[in-house]
PDB file of C-alpha atoms in Angstrom:
ATOM      1  CA  HIS V   1     -39.416  -7.161 -15.355  1.00 42.00           C
ATOM      2  CA  PHE V   2     -37.131  -7.812 -18.298  1.00 38.00           C
ATOM      3  CA  LYS V   3     -34.637  -5.045 -17.269  1.00 50.00           C
ATOM      4  CA  ASN V   4     -34.199  -6.700 -13.868  1.00 50.00           C
ATOM      5  CA  SER V   5     -33.823 -10.231 -15.220  1.00 43.00           C
ATOM      6  CA  PRO V   6     -30.602 -12.212 -15.762  1.00 41.00           C
ATOM      7  CA  ILE V   7     -31.045 -11.695 -19.517  1.00 41.00           C
ATOM      8  CA  GLY V   8     -30.284  -8.052 -18.965  1.00 51.00           C
ATOM      9  CA  LYS V   9     -26.631  -9.017 -17.798  1.00 59.00           C
ATOM     10  CA  VAL V  10     -25.454  -9.986 -21.251  1.00 58.00           C
ATOM     11  CA  GLY V  11     -24.001  -6.673 -22.366  1.00 58.00           C
ATOM     12  CA  GLY V  12     -23.928  -5.006 -25.778  1.00 60.00           C
ATOM     13  CA  GLU V  13     -24.138  -1.330 -25.033  1.00 68.00           C
ATOM     14  CA  VAL V  14     -21.383   0.790 -26.601  1.00 67.00           C
ATOM     15  CA  LYS V  15     -20.453   4.188 -25.321  1.00 64.00           C
ATOM     16  CA  LYS V  16     -18.600   7.030 -27.172  1.00 65.00           C
ATOM     17  CA  GLY V  17     -16.883   7.945 -23.877  1.00 69.00           C
ATOM     18  CA  LEU V  18     -17.162   7.751 -20.098  1.00 80.00           C
ATOM     19  CA  GLU V  19     -19.115  10.660 -18.651  1.00 83.00           C
ATOM     20  CA  PRO V  20     -17.755  12.385 -15.404  1.00 81.00           C
ATOM     21  CA  VAL V  21     -19.894  12.281 -12.259  1.00 86.00           C
ATOM     22  CA  THR V  22     -19.433  14.158  -9.002  1.00 86.00           C
ATOM     23  CA  HIS V  23     -19.627  12.020  -5.887  1.00 85.00           C
ATOM     24  CA  SER V  24     -22.184  12.719  -3.291  1.00 84.00           C
ATOM     25  CA  LYS V  25     -19.420  12.653  -0.632  1.00 83.00           C
ATOM     26  CA  PRO V  26     -15.681  12.716  -1.305  1.00 79.00           C
ATOM     27  CA  MET V  27     -14.081   9.206  -1.535  1.00 81.00           C
ATOM     28  CA  LEU V  28     -11.254   9.379   0.982  1.00 75.00           C
ATOM     29  CA  SER V  29      -8.555   6.817   1.454  1.00 75.00           C
ATOM     30  CA  CYS V  30      -8.405   4.688   4.522  1.00 73.00           C
ATOM     31  CA  ASN V  31      -5.607   4.994   6.999  1.00 77.00           C
ATOM     32  CA  LYS V  32      -2.956   2.355   6.691  1.00 79.00           C
ATOM     33  CA  THR V  33      -0.347   0.912   9.036  1.00 79.00           C
ATOM     34  CA  LYS V  34       2.274  -1.850   9.239  1.00 80.00           C
ATOM     35  CA  ASP V  35       2.956  -1.083  12.812  1.00 82.00           C
ATOM     36  CA  ILE V  36       1.326  -3.674  15.103  1.00 77.00           C
ATOM     37  CA  ARG V  37       1.476  -1.149  18.070  1.00 84.00           C
ATOM     38  CA  GLU V  38      -1.008   1.071  16.179  1.00 85.00           C
ATOM     39  CA  VAL V  39      -3.372  -1.788  15.673  1.00 80.00           C
ATOM     40  CA  ILE V  40      -3.116  -2.765  19.333  1.00 81.00           C
ATOM     41  CA  GLU V  41      -3.813   0.827  20.346  1.00 83.00           C
ATOM     42  CA  PHE V  42      -6.824   0.966  17.987  1.00 81.00           C
ATOM     43  CA  ALA V  43      -8.207  -2.393  19.305  1.00 81.00           C
ATOM     44  CA  LYS V  44      -7.944  -1.264  22.927  1.00 79.00           C
ATOM     45  CA  GLU V  45     -10.714   1.306  22.388  1.00 76.00           C
ATOM     46  CA  ASN V  46     -12.847  -0.265  19.680  1.00 79.00           C
ATOM     47  CA  ASP V  47     -14.522  -3.374  18.435  1.00 86.00           C
ATOM     48  CA  VAL V  48     -12.940  -4.190  15.142  1.00 86.00           C
ATOM     49  CA  VAL V  49     -14.367  -5.486  11.896  1.00 88.00           C
ATOM     50  CA  LEU V  50     -11.848  -7.527  10.067  1.00 84.00           C
ATOM     51  CA  SER V  51     -11.966  -8.688   6.415  1.00 85.00           C
ATOM     52  CA  TRP V  52      -9.766  -9.527   3.446  1.00 80.00           C
ATOM     53  CA  LYS V  53      -8.442  -6.553   1.436  1.00 80.00           C
ATOM     54  CA  MET V  54      -9.249  -7.152  -2.212  1.00 80.00           C
ATOM     55  CA  ASP V  55      -6.901  -5.852  -4.804  1.00 83.00           C
ATOM     56  CA  GLY V  56      -9.400  -4.259  -7.253  1.00 87.00           C
ATOM     57  CA  LEU V  57     -10.897  -0.738  -7.906  1.00 90.00           C
ATOM     58  CA  THR V  58     -13.396   1.221  -5.897  1.00 90.00           C
ATOM     59  CA  LEU V  59     -17.029   1.194  -7.024  1.00 93.00           C
ATOM     60  CA  VAL V  60     -20.028   3.432  -6.205  1.00 95.00           C
ATOM     61  CA  LEU V  61     -23.555   2.159  -6.801  1.00 97.00           C
ATOM     62  CA  ARG V  62     -26.694   4.258  -6.676  1.00 96.00           C
ATOM     63  CA  TYR V  63     -30.210   2.935  -6.464  1.00 98.00           C
ATOM     64  CA  GLU V  64     -33.592   4.685  -6.602  1.00 97.00           C
ATOM     65  CA  ASN V  65     -36.738   2.999  -5.121  1.00 97.00           C
ATOM     66  CA  GLY V  66     -34.659  -0.159  -4.933  1.00 97.00           C
ATOM     67  CA  GLU V  67     -33.722  -0.127  -8.640  1.00 97.00           C
ATOM     68  CA  PHE V  68     -30.132   0.115 -10.006  1.00 96.00           C
ATOM     69  CA  LYS V  69     -29.513   3.538 -11.549  1.00 96.00           C
ATOM     70  CA  GLN V  70     -25.812   4.329 -11.749  1.00 95.00           C
ATOM     71  CA  ALA V  71     -22.286   3.024 -11.194  1.00 95.00           C
ATOM     72  CA  ILE V  72     -19.364   5.301 -10.942  1.00 94.00           C
ATOM     73  CA  THR V  73     -15.513   4.865 -10.464  1.00 92.00           C
ATOM     74  CA  ARG V  74     -13.642   6.631  -7.704  1.00 88.00           C
ATOM     75  CA  GLY V  75     -11.751   8.807 -10.130  1.00 82.00           C
ATOM     76  CA  HIS V  76      -8.207  10.201  -9.598  1.00 82.00           C
ATOM     77  CA  ASP V  77      -9.146  12.635  -6.817  1.00 83.00           C
ATOM     78  CA  GLY V  78     -12.052  11.007  -5.100  1.00 85.00           C
ATOM     79  CA  ILE V  79     -14.213  13.998  -6.045  1.00 88.00           C
ATOM     80  CA  VAL V  80     -15.258  13.219  -9.632  1.00 89.00           C
ATOM     81  CA  GLY V  81     -15.478   9.696 -11.050  1.00 88.00           C
ATOM     82  CA  GLU V  82     -16.640   8.181 -14.339  1.00 92.00           C
ATOM     83  CA  ASP V  83     -19.967   6.651 -15.128  1.00 92.00           C
ATOM     84  CA  ILE V  84     -19.546   2.883 -15.772  1.00 93.00           C
ATOM     85  CA  THR V  85     -23.166   1.935 -15.492  1.00 93.00           C
ATOM     86  CA  HIS V  86     -23.210   0.087 -18.817  1.00 91.00           C
ATOM     87  CA  ASN V  87     -20.480  -2.227 -17.724  1.00 91.00           C
ATOM     88  CA  VAL V  88     -21.396  -2.797 -14.210  1.00 93.00           C
ATOM     89  CA  LYS V  89     -24.881  -3.968 -15.171  1.00 93.00           C
ATOM     90  CA  THR V  90     -23.151  -7.038 -16.751  1.00 92.00           C
ATOM     91  CA  ILE V  91     -21.660  -8.101 -13.321  1.00 94.00           C
ATOM     92  CA  LYS V  92     -23.681 -10.947 -11.951  1.00 93.00           C
ATOM     93  CA  THR V  93     -23.196 -10.138  -8.336  1.00 94.00           C
ATOM     94  CA  ILE V  94     -24.652  -6.583  -8.827  1.00 95.00           C
ATOM     95  CA  PRO V  95     -28.334  -6.706  -7.888  1.00 95.00           C
ATOM     96  CA  LEU V  96     -30.435  -4.728 -10.475  1.00 95.00           C
ATOM     97  CA  LYS V  97     -33.224  -4.623  -7.919  1.00 96.00           C
ATOM     98  CA  LEU V  98     -32.828  -4.614  -4.165  1.00 96.00           C
ATOM     99  CA  LYS V  99     -35.007  -6.583  -1.637  1.00 95.00           C
ATOM    100  CA  GLU V 100     -36.345  -3.301  -0.306  1.00 96.00           C
ATOM    101  CA  PRO V 101     -37.449  -0.209  -2.379  1.00 97.00           C
ATOM    102  CA  LEU V 102     -34.809   2.207  -0.957  1.00 97.00           C
ATOM    103  CA  ASP V 103     -32.984   5.301  -2.302  1.00 97.00           C
ATOM    104  CA  ILE V 104     -29.460   4.308  -1.434  1.00 97.00           C
ATOM    105  CA  GLU V 105     -25.782   4.677  -2.271  1.00 96.00           C
ATOM    106  CA  VAL V 106     -23.251   1.959  -1.463  1.00 97.00           C
ATOM    107  CA  ARG V 107     -19.540   1.549  -2.066  1.00 94.00           C
ATOM    108  CA  GLY V 108     -17.318  -1.528  -2.700  1.00 94.00           C
ATOM    109  CA  GLU V 109     -14.658  -3.084  -4.834  1.00 93.00           C
ATOM    110  CA  ILE V 110     -14.656  -4.568  -8.269  1.00 94.00           C
ATOM    111  CA  TYR V 111     -12.124  -7.322  -8.703  1.00 94.00           C
ATOM    112  CA  MET V 112     -11.150 -10.198 -11.075  1.00 93.00           C
ATOM    113  CA  SER V 113     -10.267 -13.627  -9.475  1.00 91.00           C
ATOM    114  CA  LYS V 114      -6.864 -15.177 -10.223  1.00 91.00           C
ATOM    115  CA  LYS V 115      -8.682 -18.169 -11.711  1.00 93.00           C
ATOM    116  CA  VAL V 116     -10.521 -15.943 -14.222  1.00 93.00           C
ATOM    117  CA  LEU V 117      -7.355 -14.102 -15.075  1.00 93.00           C
ATOM    118  CA  GLU V 118      -5.613 -17.431 -15.807  1.00 95.00           C
ATOM    119  CA  GLU V 119      -8.527 -18.545 -18.009  1.00 93.00           C
ATOM    120  CA  LEU V 120      -8.442 -15.254 -19.994  1.00 92.00           C
ATOM    121  CA  ASN V 121      -4.677 -15.362 -20.489  1.00 94.00           C
ATOM    122  CA  GLN V 122      -5.024 -18.995 -21.707  1.00 95.00           C
ATOM    123  CA  GLU V 123      -7.448 -17.873 -24.258  1.00 93.00           C
ATOM    124  CA  ARG V 124      -5.446 -14.784 -25.245  1.00 93.00           C
ATOM    125  CA  LEU V 125      -2.319 -17.053 -25.610  1.00 94.00           C
ATOM    126  CA  ARG V 126      -4.196 -19.218 -28.075  1.00 94.00           C
ATOM    127  CA  ASN V 127      -5.283 -16.115 -30.010  1.00 93.00           C
ATOM    128  CA  ASN V 128      -1.793 -14.705 -30.001  1.00 94.00           C
ATOM    129  CA  GLU V 129      -3.002 -11.750 -27.892  1.00 93.00           C
ATOM    130  CA  PRO V 130      -1.010  -9.865 -25.357  1.00 92.00           C
ATOM    131  CA  LEU V 131      -1.424 -11.309 -21.806  1.00 92.00           C
ATOM    132  CA  LEU V 132      -3.098  -9.522 -19.077  1.00 90.00           C
ATOM    133  CA  LYS V 133      -0.431  -8.477 -16.504  1.00 88.00           C
ATOM    134  CA  ASN V 134      -2.370  -8.941 -13.195  1.00 91.00           C
ATOM    135  CA  ALA V 135      -5.902  -9.187 -11.907  1.00 92.00           C
ATOM    136  CA  ARG V 136      -6.278  -5.624 -10.706  1.00 91.00           C
ATOM    137  CA  ASN V 137      -5.130  -4.008 -13.962  1.00 91.00           C
ATOM    138  CA  ALA V 138      -7.248  -6.445 -15.878  1.00 91.00           C
ATOM    139  CA  ALA V 139     -10.316  -5.500 -13.774  1.00 92.00           C
ATOM    140  CA  ALA V 140      -9.708  -1.840 -14.150  1.00 90.00           C
ATOM    141  CA  GLY V 141      -9.209  -2.192 -17.950  1.00 89.00           C
ATOM    142  CA  SER V 142     -12.331  -4.321 -18.334  1.00 90.00           C
ATOM    143  CA  ILE V 143     -14.540  -1.851 -16.352  1.00 90.00           C
ATOM    144  CA  ARG V 144     -13.622   1.100 -18.495  1.00 87.00           C
ATOM    145  CA  GLN V 145     -14.319  -0.525 -21.834  1.00 86.00           C
ATOM    146  CA  LEU V 146     -16.725   1.397 -23.998  1.00 82.00           C
ATOM    147  CA  ASP V 147     -18.292  -1.821 -25.233  1.00 86.00           C
ATOM    148  CA  SER V 148     -20.066  -3.628 -22.405  1.00 88.00           C
ATOM    149  CA  SER V 149     -20.040  -6.921 -24.158  1.00 89.00           C
ATOM    150  CA  ILE V 150     -16.171  -6.973 -23.526  1.00 87.00           C
ATOM    151  CA  ALA V 151     -16.695  -6.334 -19.849  1.00 89.00           C
ATOM    152  CA  ALA V 152     -19.417  -9.073 -19.742  1.00 89.00           C
ATOM    153  CA  LYS V 153     -16.879 -11.703 -20.960  1.00 89.00           C
ATOM    154  CA  ARG V 154     -14.280 -10.755 -18.259  1.00 88.00           C
ATOM    155  CA  LYS V 155     -16.388 -12.324 -15.352  1.00 91.00           C
ATOM    156  CA  LEU V 156     -15.813  -9.503 -12.980  1.00 94.00           C
ATOM    157  CA  ASP V 157     -16.912  -9.728  -9.276  1.00 94.00           C
ATOM    158  CA  THR V 158     -17.661  -7.493  -6.386  1.00 94.00           C
ATOM    159  CA  PHE V 159     -17.667  -7.039  -2.652  1.00 94.00           C
ATOM    160  CA  ILE V 160     -19.794  -4.248  -1.153  1.00 95.00           C
ATOM    161  CA  TYR V 161     -18.315  -2.862   2.111  1.00 93.00           C
ATOM    162  CA  HIS V 162     -19.242   0.750   2.758  1.00 93.00           C
ATOM    163  CA  LEU V 163     -22.446   2.562   3.469  1.00 95.00           C
ATOM    164  CA  PRO V 164     -21.617   6.451   3.281  1.00 93.00           C
ATOM    165  CA  ASN V 165     -24.778   7.562   5.161  1.00 93.00           C
ATOM    166  CA  PRO V 166     -25.594   4.879   7.818  1.00 95.00           C
ATOM    167  CA  GLU V 167     -27.408   7.450   9.938  1.00 95.00           C
ATOM    168  CA  ASP V 168     -30.217   7.744   7.312  1.00 95.00           C
ATOM    169  CA  PHE V 169     -31.039   4.030   7.974  1.00 96.00           C
ATOM    170  CA  GLY V 170     -30.605   4.118  11.715  1.00 96.00           C
ATOM    171  CA  ILE V 171     -27.309   2.229  11.689  1.00 96.00           C
ATOM    172  CA  LYS V 172     -24.724   3.030  14.189  1.00 93.00           C
ATOM    173  CA  THR V 173     -21.723   0.651  13.420  1.00 92.00           C
ATOM    174  CA  HIS V 174     -19.742  -0.555  10.394  1.00 92.00           C
ATOM    175  CA  TYR V 175     -20.666  -4.234  11.140  1.00 93.00           C
ATOM    176  CA  GLU V 176     -24.336  -3.312  11.213  1.00 95.00           C
ATOM    177  CA  ALA V 177     -23.920  -1.524   7.893  1.00 96.00           C
ATOM    178  CA  VAL V 178     -22.345  -4.597   6.194  1.00 95.00           C
ATOM    179  CA  GLU V 179     -25.019  -6.889   7.386  1.00 95.00           C
ATOM    180  CA  PHE V 180     -27.737  -4.381   6.308  1.00 97.00           C
ATOM    181  CA  MET V 181     -26.184  -4.286   2.810  1.00 97.00           C
ATOM    182  CA  LYS V 182     -26.027  -8.020   2.636  1.00 96.00           C
ATOM    183  CA  ASN V 183     -29.628  -8.354   3.573  1.00 96.00           C
ATOM    184  CA  LEU V 184     -30.528  -6.025   0.733  1.00 97.00           C
ATOM    185  CA  GLY V 185     -28.913  -8.352  -1.797  1.00 96.00           C
ATOM    186  CA  PHE V 186     -25.331  -7.113  -2.166  1.00 97.00           C
ATOM    187  CA  LYS V 187     -22.412  -9.465  -2.166  1.00 96.00           C
ATOM    188  CA  THR V 188     -20.269  -8.790   0.907  1.00 94.00           C
ATOM    189  CA  ASN V 189     -16.872 -10.307   1.870  1.00 91.00           C
ATOM    190  CA  PRO V 190     -17.553 -13.700   3.486  1.00 89.00           C
ATOM    191  CA  ASN V 191     -14.249 -13.372   5.385  1.00 85.00           C
ATOM    192  CA  ASN V 192     -15.788 -10.571   7.611  1.00 86.00           C
ATOM    193  CA  ARG V 193     -15.684 -10.896  11.290  1.00 88.00           C
ATOM    194  CA  LEU V 194     -16.497  -8.731  14.295  1.00 90.00           C
ATOM    195  CA  VAL V 195     -13.836  -9.069  17.070  1.00 88.00           C
ATOM    196  CA  HIS V 196     -13.516  -7.412  20.452  1.00 87.00           C
ATOM    197  CA  ASN V 197      -9.831  -7.381  21.403  1.00 85.00           C
ATOM    198  CA  ILE V 198      -6.287  -7.626  20.017  1.00 84.00           C
ATOM    199  CA  ASP V 199      -6.072 -11.347  20.756  1.00 86.00           C
ATOM    200  CA  GLU V 200      -8.957 -11.972  18.439  1.00 86.00           C
ATOM    201  CA  VAL V 201      -7.363  -9.644  15.808  1.00 83.00           C
ATOM    202  CA  ILE V 202      -4.120 -11.698  15.975  1.00 81.00           C
ATOM    203  CA  SER V 203      -6.054 -14.982  15.769  1.00 85.00           C
ATOM    204  CA  PHE V 204      -7.938 -13.850  12.694  1.00 83.00           C
ATOM    205  CA  CYS V 205      -4.771 -12.904  10.902  1.00 77.00           C
ATOM    206  CA  GLY V 206      -2.972 -16.096  11.941  1.00 76.00           C
ATOM    207  CA  GLU V 207      -5.685 -18.054  10.097  1.00 75.00           C
ATOM    208  CA  TYR V 208      -4.627 -16.756   6.718  1.00 66.00           C
ATOM    209  CA  GLU V 209      -0.867 -16.549   7.156  1.00 59.00           C
ATOM    210  CA  GLN V 210      -0.380 -19.602   4.923  1.00 51.00           C
TER     211      GLN V 210
END
């Protein structure tokens, strides 16, 4: 169908404003730590899924019968976000139709690569326009544009990493959920690994210290 083809990614829809949308479940923040002892204690009791943390903004995607219906920001409180469907449809890594006809909600991250940021700033420099300060702010500003053709030019990307209701699909672990979403057609973080002890955690982290 035309609406699910790459042609539909071009953009051109203009909104008068971003509509508020209440989340199906509150979007809570993850616990953070810089204390290796807390990491060791956690890894004693659990298998651990490790992946890169992308510096972007949180995204919610909703599908009905396998077809993309709505995209929402986290919002300030994690309770009510903003409808950004018109812009998210222009992101090439967002599937407009899943490989299975499911009603599903997934969550992830929208980001802009440093390479794209550099290219955009080179163009803005040539046009005597203010430079974009950093990739995260550039991504956030791009996805909240009322004109989707602007967002389409920003070459945004995504990683999908969270399934809010895994029990509905018979899924018991986070790793299974990530693999499930990947098989549906979502882009997941390629630097994603299941490890079983603290030595494997330390080894993974050591691979990227440089």
